[in-house]
Amino acid sequence: MTSNERFRALQQTLWRILALALGYAGVGLLCLKLAMAPNYAIPLFPSAGLALAALLCWGLGVSPGVLLGSMLLNLVLGEERGQMSWLSSSLIGLGAMLQAVTGTLLIRRVLPGTLLLVEPWDLLRFNVLGAGVAGLVSATVATLTLRSGGALAAEQTLDSWLSWWMGDALGVLIGAPILLCLIGRPHAIWAPRRLNVALPLLLATLLMSYGTQLVQSWNYDAARNAFEREADGLLATARQAILQPLVPVQALALQLEQAPGMSQQTFRQVAGPWIDDTVSALGFAARIERRDASLLDQAAIQDGLPDFRSRDRQRRGDVQPPADEAMVVIRHIEPQQTNRAALGTNVLSIPHAREALLAALQGHRPVASAAFMLSQYELPTQGVVVYRAVRPVAMPAMRAPAGVVFSTVRPDLLLAQVPQSPKGLLLCLLDRSDGEARQLAGTPGCIARRADLPQREIQIDFAGRHWALAAYLPRNDLGAIASASSLPFVVVALFSTALLGALLLSVTGRTSSVQALVRDRTAALRHEIAERERATAALKDRERRFSNIFEHAPIGIVFTELDGAVREANPRFCEMVDYPLASLLGRRTLDLTHPDDREQDIRMSQALLRGEFSSYQRIKRYLDRRGSVVEVRALVSVLRDEDGQPYSLLGVVEDIGDQRRLRDLERAREAAEAASAAKNEFLSRMSHELRTPLNAMLGFAQLLSLEGQPPLTPRQHEWTHQIQQAGWHLLDMINDILDLSRIESGAMRLSLDRQDLPALLQEVSALLQAQWQRQEMRLDLHLAEGARWVQADTTRLKQVLSNLLSNAIKYNRKGGEVRVSSEAVPSGQIEIRVQDDGPGLTLDQQAQLFQPFNRLGQENGGIEGTGIGLVISRRLAELMGGSLDFEPAAGCGACFVLRLPAADAPQIAAHELPGVARRSYARKHELLYIEDNPVNAELMMAMLDLRPSLHCELRADGRSGLQALRSKRPDLLLLDMQLPDMDGLDVLRQLRQEPGLAELPVLVVSANALPEQQAAARALGVRAYLTKPLDLPALLAQLDALFEDGTTH
């Protein structure tokens, strides 16, 4: 993967992480409408399903998106409810990510490969592992986090865990299929489910969510109403209990007004029934003038209270009444055992009672004091005293009251009488008379209860005090009650929606499977129909073929009855016996058999019918219609029906004479091939043996022509020129014979490519420059612009053009002209015409053209030639996809037409070989020449003298050459192919295996010019393959190209 591809992959992963985080948080926030108080658990949390689907489709690399999305969601929740922190959000997010990763790994383990969710068993495993098992992770982590952070009470832990797990599980069951339909792969499986699964499931989820909202709203209203009814009932009961202590005060006051001066005994009898847990004390305080206090004391002592004494209370903070103020002295109080110390106390000296007492003395209604701490209890106990003035009936209305009836009340005991609410409602009693509320009774701290708690409050006029009584829930459980009431509906609705999703997945998957099965069955049916059609056609074709075989078989075939009567015979059998088919039908084959062979035929046929063997073969003789003997090989077999009973005989008859003639022809062919192989081997050996002396002859002749010390005379130059001319002619003859041999044996290999016809003609013409000058001829080229490029082998096209031009020069008149023209023909070929001004060819000569070694009567003339040049040229033209023909020229001369396939023109750069002038290189170079022929070695050393910078060592065999190479690596190796101890190819193979010599440049110098030998050498990495006799300019060009460009450095 390239760096750009890695960057794009990383960028795509980051975008997917961001999309997953935003989608997770966004969907979670939308689902908060379904949240069930008092925790964060949601009965449906599709974000869990989105996370699982995203990891299944996009891989585990996007799992950080789940962490980020969950953290964002929980931070928003914490901001709203003030119960979250970064640590809690991170831990819950980590749990959500681990849940998605766990679900992905589990599903991939049990459902490897492409996730299709087609089969019900696959859906069950997907839902159990992805929703049920994996959902345990996030629920456990989140519940522990909330519990440890104090956001969750202990009694709520199990409910919260269960709600969280259920929300994630149902979210996976609903959310995962929706997202899989959008991003699932393969696209062909999941995309069609968007309308059939995702859309219905999404609509069902929205409708279910709306229904859940309505149900929760209804349940909340019902819970609120139930709370208010419960609270109102509880408040009414509590109000009655609170006002109950006023009754004994009123009753006792009325009795005292009717019967004043009540004794202690009578008062105990009257007040005793009114004493209970709520009334701590019930008594009567007489109003007297301070000067009359002694009279009251004497009356009390006489009434059985010997310790009675009227007095002001002298505690810290008590009031010191004025001396002229009347006293209100406690005369009677019950129960005395707990309140006896209060007898004789002037109530007006008690600060918290003075104000209420004075108010009571001014009117006829009970007046309650503010709450104060009761002194008769060891523990701090709050109480309230209610006073009611007593005005005897016989007393004038304008006179002061005779005293007051009082009752000490404990508010906490008043509320304690109220039965506890089965709904867990609590009561709180407050005194708001003085502008600032004061708690009288109820749960400690209820005065500071939260305003958002469900509560009902009533106002109570308690003896002139403004009391407030509230009934409230300690927690805002109405939402929880509503959610709990809605839970069955929510669970059933969500589970039904999840089942709908699973059903839709199964149905669509089953539909896809059925469609695929239908397609497969349809394809199979079509294939079966096609196969039957093909079988029918094949049967018909087989029948036709059998009929054709029967009709055209080179052997005779005959069907007969069991008694040998002919039922059917093919033409070849009729031809053998020289009878028409009509004459053979019904005739027994025994009648056609030679009399001497009939007895054995009868015996063999009877054994065949008895089942002794399934067929038999024998050589027998037939007599044809003319009575001639036809020797055949007959194979007779019996045909049986399904029951194994014979019903016909089949005879296959082969004319042995034809077979014998075929064997003779095969032997003749093998002999011809052996002779051809021997000829090729002979020509190859002769080529090598002839090239070796030719190499020395032409090489030294070339060196003589270049020798300047002493210079050759003109006559000597002419002699060396004649030597070279004769040598090159002999080489051409050898090459022609070898080419003809290769063509005839099919061993000629061509490399066809685009060729520039004008350039090749100029090059060939330059090679024949000496002949042009000697015959004083000129070349006239007329090449059409659109007939320049041909498809041909470079070397072989040069060979054909050279042969045609050479013949046009040799068989032309002196001072004549050779015209070469080209044009494109409609067949897609280029037509090249070569015409001379010579005497032309007679009709007999034209008929003998293109015959090997036929010089058309020029054998005794002075013109050199072998008689195979035109034969080779025509065969080469045909191998290159063209042709070579002769056309009579108008007037005189001969015209040869060469046709070759046309080709498009490429850009080709020309390459010029350097000359043969003496030249030195920039530095000295070491060469090694492995050659066993001393003459060839001396010739090479003489040629290398033209390059003084080269120093060459000689080795006469392969082993010594390899040893020299290993001891000192030269810059170039010159190698002969046929060495006395080993083949040149073996030298190359060993050379390429040497670490320091594997890249050594090699030039092959060999008399073996066979193409397969050259191909094998080039496959081993030789730089060039030069054939003997050596062309000096070509050799020097290779050396210059090698050492001037620094290849060996």
GROMACS .gro file of N, CA and C in nm, residues 31-96:
model
  198
   31CYS      N    1  -3.333   0.946   2.249
   31CYS     CA    2  -3.399   0.841   2.326
   31CYS      C    3  -3.416   0.877   2.472
   32LEU      N    4  -3.367   0.995   2.517
   32LEU     CA    5  -3.385   1.035   2.657
   32LEU      C    6  -3.532   1.054   2.691
   33LYS      N    7  -3.614   1.074   2.590
   33LYS     CA    8  -3.757   1.087   2.615
   33LYS      C    9  -3.814   0.958   2.676
   34LEU      N   10  -3.747   0.848   2.652
   34LEU     CA   11  -3.793   0.720   2.707
   34LEU      C   12  -3.724   0.683   2.837
   35ALA      N   13  -3.640   0.775   2.890
   35ALA     CA   14  -3.564   0.743   3.010
   35ALA      C   15  -3.657   0.719   3.127
   36MET      N   16  -3.621   0.620   3.210
   36MET     CA   17  -3.702   0.585   3.327
   36MET      C   18  -3.627   0.632   3.452
   37ALA      N   19  -3.690   0.726   3.528
   37ALA     CA   20  -3.629   0.777   3.651
   37ALA      C   21  -3.618   0.663   3.752
   38PRO      N   22  -3.527   0.671   3.847
   38PRO     CA   23  -3.445   0.788   3.875
   38PRO      C   24  -3.304   0.776   3.820
   39ASN      N   25  -3.276   0.679   3.733
   39ASN     CA   26  -3.141   0.660   3.683
   39ASN      C   27  -3.137   0.695   3.535
   40TYR      N   28  -3.024   0.664   3.474
   40TYR     CA   29  -3.005   0.699   3.334
   40TYR      C   30  -3.046   0.587   3.239
   41ALA      N   31  -3.099   0.478   3.289
   41ALA     CA   32  -3.133   0.364   3.204
   41ALA      C   33  -3.248   0.400   3.111
   42ILE      N   34  -3.235   0.358   2.987
   42ILE     CA   35  -3.336   0.385   2.885
   42ILE      C   36  -3.386   0.250   2.835
   43PRO      N   37  -3.518   0.230   2.827
   43PRO     CA   38  -3.569   0.099   2.786
   43PRO      C   39  -3.533   0.064   2.642
   44LEU      N   40  -3.498   0.163   2.562
   44LEU     CA   41  -3.454   0.138   2.424
   44LEU      C   42  -3.336   0.229   2.398
   45PHE      N   43  -3.220   0.170   2.370
   45PHE     CA   44  -3.099   0.246   2.343
   45PHE      C   45  -3.039   0.201   2.211
   46PRO      N   46  -3.094   0.253   2.097
   46PRO     CA   47  -3.046   0.208   1.965
   46PRO      C   48  -2.899   0.237   1.940
   47SER      N   49  -2.840   0.331   2.016
   47SER     CA   50  -2.698   0.361   1.994
   47SER      C   51  -2.612   0.238   2.012
   48ALA      N   52  -2.652   0.148   2.103
   48ALA     CA   53  -2.575   0.023   2.120
   48ALA      C   54  -2.578  -0.059   1.992
   49GLY      N   55  -2.694  -0.063   1.926
   49GLY     CA   56  -2.704  -0.134   1.799
   49GLY      C   57  -2.624  -0.067   1.689
   50LEU      N   58  -2.624   0.069   1.687
   50LEU     CA   59  -2.545   0.140   1.587
   50LEU      C   60  -2.397   0.110   1.605
   51ALA      N   61  -2.352   0.107   1.730
   51ALA     CA   62  -2.210   0.079   1.756
   51ALA      C   63  -2.173  -0.061   1.707
   52LEU      N   64  -2.256  -0.160   1.737
   52LEU     CA   65  -2.225  -0.296   1.696
   52LEU      C   66  -2.224  -0.309   1.544
   53ALA      N   67  -2.324  -0.250   1.477
   53ALA     CA   68  -2.330  -0.258   1.330
   53ALA      C   69  -2.210  -0.187   1.267
   54ALA      N   70  -2.171  -0.072   1.322
   54ALA     CA   71  -2.057   0.002   1.266
   54ALA      C   72  -1.929  -0.079   1.277
   55LEU      N   73  -1.906  -0.144   1.391
   55LEU     CA   74  -1.784  -0.223   1.406
   55LEU      C   75  -1.787  -0.347   1.319
   56LEU      N   76  -1.905  -0.405   1.298
   56LEU     CA   77  -1.914  -0.522   1.210
   56LEU      C   78  -1.884  -0.485   1.066
   57CYS      N   79  -1.925  -0.365   1.023
   57CYS     CA   80  -1.907  -0.324   0.883
   57CYS      C   81  -1.774  -0.254   0.861
   58TRP      N   82  -1.732  -0.170   0.955
   58TRP     CA   83  -1.612  -0.087   0.936
   58TRP      C   84  -1.490  -0.140   1.008
   59GLY      N   85  -1.506  -0.238   1.094
   59GLY     CA   86  -1.392  -0.295   1.163
   59GLY      C   87  -1.374  -0.235   1.302
   60LEU      N   88  -1.288  -0.302   1.381
   60LEU     CA   89  -1.264  -0.259   1.519
   60LEU      C   90  -1.190  -0.126   1.526
   61GLY      N   91  -1.135  -0.080   1.415
   61GLY     CA   92  -1.061   0.045   1.417
   61GLY      C   93  -1.146   0.167   1.448
   62VAL      N   94  -1.279   0.158   1.429
   62VAL     CA   95  -1.366   0.273   1.458
   62VAL      C   96  -1.424   0.266   1.599
   63SER      N   97  -1.379   0.171   1.682
   63SER     CA   98  -1.434   0.157   1.817
   63SER      C   99  -1.415   0.283   1.902
   64PRO      N  100  -1.307   0.365   1.884
   64PRO     CA  101  -1.300   0.489   1.962
   64PRO      C  102  -1.420   0.580   1.942
   65GLY      N  103  -1.489   0.569   1.828
   65GLY     CA  104  -1.609   0.649   1.808
   65GLY      C  105  -1.717   0.618   1.909
   66VAL      N  106  -1.726   0.491   1.953
   66VAL     CA  107  -1.823   0.453   2.055
   66VAL      C  108  -1.787   0.519   2.188
   67LEU      N  109  -1.659   0.516   2.223
   67LEU     CA  110  -1.613   0.579   2.347
   67LEU      C  111  -1.644   0.728   2.348
   68LEU      N  112  -1.611   0.797   2.239
   68LEU     CA  113  -1.634   0.941   2.231
   68LEU      C  114  -1.783   0.974   2.235
   69GLY      N  115  -1.863   0.898   2.160
   69GLY     CA  116  -2.006   0.924   2.157
   69GLY      C  117  -2.070   0.902   2.293
   70SER      N  118  -2.033   0.795   2.362
   70SER     CA  119  -2.089   0.768   2.494
   70SER      C  120  -2.047   0.873   2.595
   71MET      N  121  -1.920   0.916   2.590
   71MET     CA  122  -1.874   1.022   2.681
   71MET      C  123  -1.951   1.151   2.657
   72LEU      N  124  -1.969   1.188   2.532
   72LEU     CA  125  -2.044   1.310   2.501
   72LEU      C  126  -2.187   1.301   2.553
   73LEU      N  127  -2.252   1.187   2.532
   73LEU     CA  128  -2.390   1.169   2.577
   73LEU      C  129  -2.399   1.180   2.729
   74ASN      N  130  -2.312   1.115   2.801
   74ASN     CA  131  -2.319   1.115   2.947
   74ASN      C  132  -2.277   1.249   3.007
   75LEU      N  133  -2.188   1.322   2.939
   75LEU     CA  134  -2.155   1.456   2.986
   75LEU      C  135  -2.275   1.549   2.974
   76VAL      N  136  -2.350   1.536   2.866
   76VAL     CA  137  -2.471   1.617   2.851
   76VAL      C  138  -2.572   1.581   2.961
   77LEU      N  139  -2.589   1.452   2.989
   77LEU     CA  140  -2.679   1.410   3.096
   77LEU      C  141  -2.632   1.463   3.231
   78GLY      N  142  -2.503   1.454   3.256
   78GLY     CA  143  -2.450   1.502   3.383
   78GLY      C  144  -2.469   1.651   3.400
   79GLU      N  145  -2.456   1.725   3.292
   79GLU     CA  146  -2.477   1.869   3.298
   79GLU      C  147  -2.622   1.902   3.335
   80GLU      N  148  -2.716   1.823   3.281
   80GLU     CA  149  -2.857   1.848   3.309
   80GLU      C  150  -2.895   1.807   3.451
   81ARG      N  151  -2.838   1.698   3.501
   81ARG     CA  152  -2.882   1.643   3.629
   81ARG      C  153  -2.782   1.660   3.741
   82GLY      N  154  -2.665   1.710   3.708
   82GLY     CA  155  -2.567   1.738   3.812
   82GLY      C  156  -2.516   1.615   3.882
   83GLN      N  157  -2.510   1.503   3.813
   83GLN     CA  158  -2.470   1.378   3.877
   83GLN      C  159  -2.355   1.309   3.806
   84MET      N  160  -2.294   1.374   3.710
   84MET     CA  161  -2.192   1.309   3.630
   84MET      C  162  -2.059   1.383   3.642
   85SER      N  163  -1.955   1.311   3.612
   85SER     CA  164  -1.820   1.368   3.609
   85SER      C  165  -1.748   1.313   3.488
   86TRP      N  166  -1.633   1.373   3.461
   86TRP     CA  167  -1.553   1.323   3.347
   86TRP      C  168  -1.514   1.178   3.369
   87LEU      N  169  -1.479   1.142   3.491
   87LEU     CA  170  -1.438   1.004   3.518
   87LEU      C  171  -1.554   0.908   3.494
   88SER      N  172  -1.672   0.942   3.546
   88SER     CA  173  -1.788   0.854   3.526
   88SER      C  174  -1.822   0.842   3.378
   89SER      N  175  -1.822   0.955   3.308
   89SER     CA  176  -1.853   0.951   3.164
   89SER      C  177  -1.753   0.866   3.089
   90SER      N  178  -1.625   0.877   3.125
   90SER     CA  179  -1.521   0.799   3.057
   90SER      C  180  -1.538   0.650   3.084
   91LEU      N  181  -1.570   0.615   3.210
   91LEU     CA  182  -1.587   0.473   3.243
   91LEU      C  183  -1.709   0.414   3.173
   92ILE      N  184  -1.820   0.490   3.170
   92ILE     CA  185  -1.939   0.440   3.100
   92ILE      C  186  -1.911   0.428   2.951
   93GLY      N  187  -1.838   0.526   2.894
   93GLY     CA  188  -1.801   0.518   2.753
   93GLY      C  189  -1.712   0.400   2.723
   94LEU      N  190  -1.617   0.373   2.815
   94LEU     CA  191  -1.530   0.257   2.798
   94LEU      C  192  -1.612   0.128   2.800
   95GLY      N  193  -1.711   0.121   2.889
   95GLY     CA  194  -1.797   0.003   2.892
   95GLY      C  195  -1.875  -0.014   2.763
   96ALA      N  196  -1.926   0.097   2.707
   96ALA     CA  197  -1.999   0.090   2.580
   96ALA      C  198  -1.909   0.041   2.467
   0.00000   0.00000   0.00000
